[in-house]
Short mmCIF file of N, CA and C in Angstrom, two decimals:
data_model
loop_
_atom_site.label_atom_id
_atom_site.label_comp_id
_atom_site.label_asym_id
_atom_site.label_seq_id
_atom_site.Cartn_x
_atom_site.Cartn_y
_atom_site.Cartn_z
N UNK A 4 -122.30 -12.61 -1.32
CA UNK A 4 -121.06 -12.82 -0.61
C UNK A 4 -121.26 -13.92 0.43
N UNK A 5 -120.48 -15.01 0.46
CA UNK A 5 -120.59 -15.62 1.55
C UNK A 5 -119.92 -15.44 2.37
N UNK A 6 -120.73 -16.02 4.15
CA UNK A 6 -120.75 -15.52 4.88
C UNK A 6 -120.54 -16.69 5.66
N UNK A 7 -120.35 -17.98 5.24
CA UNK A 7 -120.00 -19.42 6.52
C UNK A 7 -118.72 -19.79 5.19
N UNK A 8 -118.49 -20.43 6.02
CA UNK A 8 -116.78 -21.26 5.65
C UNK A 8 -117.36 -21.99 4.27
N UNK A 9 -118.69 -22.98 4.68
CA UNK A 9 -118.82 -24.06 3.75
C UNK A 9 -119.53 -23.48 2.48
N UNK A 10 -119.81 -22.13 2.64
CA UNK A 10 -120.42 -21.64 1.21
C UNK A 10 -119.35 -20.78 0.41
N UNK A 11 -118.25 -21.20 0.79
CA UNK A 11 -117.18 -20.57 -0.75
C UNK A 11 -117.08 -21.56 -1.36
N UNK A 12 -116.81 -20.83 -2.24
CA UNK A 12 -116.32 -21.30 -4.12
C UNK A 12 -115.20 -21.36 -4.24
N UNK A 13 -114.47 -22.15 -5.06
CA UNK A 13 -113.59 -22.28 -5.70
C UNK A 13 -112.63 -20.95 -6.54
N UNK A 14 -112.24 -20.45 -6.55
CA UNK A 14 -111.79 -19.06 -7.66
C UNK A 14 -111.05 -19.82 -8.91
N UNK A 15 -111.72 -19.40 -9.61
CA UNK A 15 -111.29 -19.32 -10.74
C UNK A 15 -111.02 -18.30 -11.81
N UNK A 16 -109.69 -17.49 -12.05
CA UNK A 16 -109.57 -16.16 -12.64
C UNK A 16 -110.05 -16.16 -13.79
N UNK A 17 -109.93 -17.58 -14.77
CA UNK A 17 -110.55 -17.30 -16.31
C UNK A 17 -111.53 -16.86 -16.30
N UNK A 18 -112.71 -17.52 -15.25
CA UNK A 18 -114.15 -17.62 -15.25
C UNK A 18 -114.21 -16.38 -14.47
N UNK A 19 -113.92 -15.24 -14.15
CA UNK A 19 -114.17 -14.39 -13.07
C UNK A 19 -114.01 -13.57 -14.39
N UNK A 20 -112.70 -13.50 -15.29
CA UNK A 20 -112.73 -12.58 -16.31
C UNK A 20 -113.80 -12.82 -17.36
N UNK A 21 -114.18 -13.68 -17.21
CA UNK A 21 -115.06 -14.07 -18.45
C UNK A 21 -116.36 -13.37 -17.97
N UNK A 22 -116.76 -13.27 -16.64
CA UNK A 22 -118.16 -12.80 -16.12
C UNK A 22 -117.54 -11.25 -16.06
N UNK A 23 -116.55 -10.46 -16.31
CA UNK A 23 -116.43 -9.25 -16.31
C UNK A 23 -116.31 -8.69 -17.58
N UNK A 24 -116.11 -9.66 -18.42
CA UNK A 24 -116.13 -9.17 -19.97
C UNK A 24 -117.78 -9.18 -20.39
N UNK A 25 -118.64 -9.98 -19.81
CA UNK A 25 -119.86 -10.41 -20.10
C UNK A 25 -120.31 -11.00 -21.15
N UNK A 26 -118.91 -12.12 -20.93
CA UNK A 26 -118.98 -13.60 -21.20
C UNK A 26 -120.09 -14.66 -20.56
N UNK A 27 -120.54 -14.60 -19.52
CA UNK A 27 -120.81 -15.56 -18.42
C UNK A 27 -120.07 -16.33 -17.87
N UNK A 28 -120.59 -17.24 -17.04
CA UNK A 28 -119.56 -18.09 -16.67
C UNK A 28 -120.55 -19.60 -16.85
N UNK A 29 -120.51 -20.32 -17.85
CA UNK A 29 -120.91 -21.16 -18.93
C UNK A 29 -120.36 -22.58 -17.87
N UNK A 30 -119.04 -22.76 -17.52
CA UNK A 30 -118.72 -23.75 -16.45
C UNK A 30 -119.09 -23.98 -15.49
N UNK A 31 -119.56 -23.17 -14.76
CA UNK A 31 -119.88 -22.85 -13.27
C UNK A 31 -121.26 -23.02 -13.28
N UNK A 32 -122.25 -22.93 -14.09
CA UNK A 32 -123.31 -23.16 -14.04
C UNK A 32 -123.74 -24.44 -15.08
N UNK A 33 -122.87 -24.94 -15.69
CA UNK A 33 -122.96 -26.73 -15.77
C UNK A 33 -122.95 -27.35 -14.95
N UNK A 34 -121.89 -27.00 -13.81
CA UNK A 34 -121.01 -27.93 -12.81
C UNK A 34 -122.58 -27.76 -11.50
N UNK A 35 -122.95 -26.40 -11.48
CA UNK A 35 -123.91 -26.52 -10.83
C UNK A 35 -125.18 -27.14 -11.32
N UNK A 36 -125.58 -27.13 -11.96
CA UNK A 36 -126.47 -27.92 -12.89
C UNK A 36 -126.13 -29.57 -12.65
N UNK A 37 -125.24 -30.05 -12.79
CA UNK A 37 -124.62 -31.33 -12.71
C UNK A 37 -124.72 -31.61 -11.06
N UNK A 38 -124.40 -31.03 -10.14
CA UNK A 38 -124.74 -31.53 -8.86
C UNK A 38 -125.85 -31.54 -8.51
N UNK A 39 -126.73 -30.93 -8.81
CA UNK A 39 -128.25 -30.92 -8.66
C UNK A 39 -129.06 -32.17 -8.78
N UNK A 40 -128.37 -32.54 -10.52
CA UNK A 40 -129.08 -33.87 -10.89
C UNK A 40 -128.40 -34.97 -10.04
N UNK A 41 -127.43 -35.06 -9.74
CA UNK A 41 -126.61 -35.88 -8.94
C UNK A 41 -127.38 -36.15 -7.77
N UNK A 42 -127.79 -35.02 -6.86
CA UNK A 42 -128.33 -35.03 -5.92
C UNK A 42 -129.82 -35.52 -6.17
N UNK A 43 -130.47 -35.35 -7.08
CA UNK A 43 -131.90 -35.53 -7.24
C UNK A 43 -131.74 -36.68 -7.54
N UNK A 44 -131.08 -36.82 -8.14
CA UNK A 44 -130.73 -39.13 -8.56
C UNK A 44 -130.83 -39.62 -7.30
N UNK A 45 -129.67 -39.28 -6.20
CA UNK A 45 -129.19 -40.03 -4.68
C UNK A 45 -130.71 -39.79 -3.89
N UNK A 46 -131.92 -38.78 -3.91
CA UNK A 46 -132.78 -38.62 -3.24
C UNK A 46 -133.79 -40.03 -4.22
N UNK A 47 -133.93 -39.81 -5.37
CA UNK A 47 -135.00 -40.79 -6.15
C UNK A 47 -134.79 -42.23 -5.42
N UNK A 48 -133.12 -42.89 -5.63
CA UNK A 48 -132.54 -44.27 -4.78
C UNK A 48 -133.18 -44.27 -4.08
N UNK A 49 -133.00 -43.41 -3.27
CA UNK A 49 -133.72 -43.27 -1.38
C UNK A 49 -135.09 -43.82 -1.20
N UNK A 50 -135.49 -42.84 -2.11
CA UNK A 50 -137.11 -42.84 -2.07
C UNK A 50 -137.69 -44.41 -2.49
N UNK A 51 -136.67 -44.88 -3.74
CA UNK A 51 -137.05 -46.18 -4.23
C UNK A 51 -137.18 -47.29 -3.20
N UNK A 52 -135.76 -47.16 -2.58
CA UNK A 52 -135.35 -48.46 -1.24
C UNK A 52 -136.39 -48.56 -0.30
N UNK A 53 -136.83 -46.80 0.41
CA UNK A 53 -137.70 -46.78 1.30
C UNK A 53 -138.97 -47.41 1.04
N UNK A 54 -139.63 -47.16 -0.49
CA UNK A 54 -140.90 -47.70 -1.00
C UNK A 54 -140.96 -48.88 -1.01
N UNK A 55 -139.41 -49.65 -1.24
CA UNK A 55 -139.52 -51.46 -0.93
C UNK A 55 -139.31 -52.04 -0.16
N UNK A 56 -139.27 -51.11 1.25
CA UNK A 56 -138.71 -51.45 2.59
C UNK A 56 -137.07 -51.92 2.45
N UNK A 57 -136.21 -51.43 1.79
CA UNK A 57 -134.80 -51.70 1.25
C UNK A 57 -134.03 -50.74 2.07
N UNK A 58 -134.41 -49.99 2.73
CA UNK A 58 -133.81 -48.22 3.31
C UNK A 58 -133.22 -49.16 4.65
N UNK A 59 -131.59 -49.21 4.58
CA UNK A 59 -131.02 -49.79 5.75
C UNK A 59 -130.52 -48.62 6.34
N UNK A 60 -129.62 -48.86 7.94
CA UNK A 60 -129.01 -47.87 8.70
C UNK A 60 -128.15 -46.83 7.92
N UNK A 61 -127.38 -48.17 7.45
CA UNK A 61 -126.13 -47.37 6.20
C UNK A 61 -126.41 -46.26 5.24
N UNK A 62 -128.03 -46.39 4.73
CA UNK A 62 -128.69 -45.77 3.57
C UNK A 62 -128.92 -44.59 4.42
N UNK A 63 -129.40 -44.51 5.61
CA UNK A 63 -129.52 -43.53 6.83
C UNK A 63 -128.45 -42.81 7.15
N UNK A 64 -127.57 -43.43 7.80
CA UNK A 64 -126.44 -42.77 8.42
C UNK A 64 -125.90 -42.04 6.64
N UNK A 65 -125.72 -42.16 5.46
CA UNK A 65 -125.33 -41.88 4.27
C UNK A 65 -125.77 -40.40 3.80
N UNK A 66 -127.07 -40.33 4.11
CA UNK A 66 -128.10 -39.35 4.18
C UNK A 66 -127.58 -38.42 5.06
N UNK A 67 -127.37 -38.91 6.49
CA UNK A 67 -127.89 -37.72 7.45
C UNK A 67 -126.05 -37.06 7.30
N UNK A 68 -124.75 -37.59 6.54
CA UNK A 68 -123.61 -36.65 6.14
C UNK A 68 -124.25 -35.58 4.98
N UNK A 69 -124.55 -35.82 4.71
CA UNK A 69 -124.88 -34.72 3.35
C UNK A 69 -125.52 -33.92 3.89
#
């Protein structure tokens, strides 16, 4: 159960019935799957720029919203 503002979910009734039929929920764990790699891509950039001395303020200030 969450417990701060920024950790709810979205509702979705299909996908809520589908995890009560014990269906799963097959979407919800793509979509999470898919931000992960998203995120692990935007950290690799980072890492690349920083290794070529390329890591500007912007690349910084970009970082420290997320």
């Amino acid at each position: 159960m969450a417990k701060r503002y920024d950790a709810l979910e979205p509702f979705y009734p299909d996908r809520v019935a589908q995890r009560i039929l014990g269906m799963g929920d097959v979407l919800s764990l793509i979509e999470e799957v898919q931000s992960k790699v998203e995120f692990r891509a935007k950290l690799e950039e980072q890492l690349r720029k920083l290794q070529k001395n390329e890591f500007t303020l912007d690349d910084f200030a970009r970082s420290s919203q997320a």
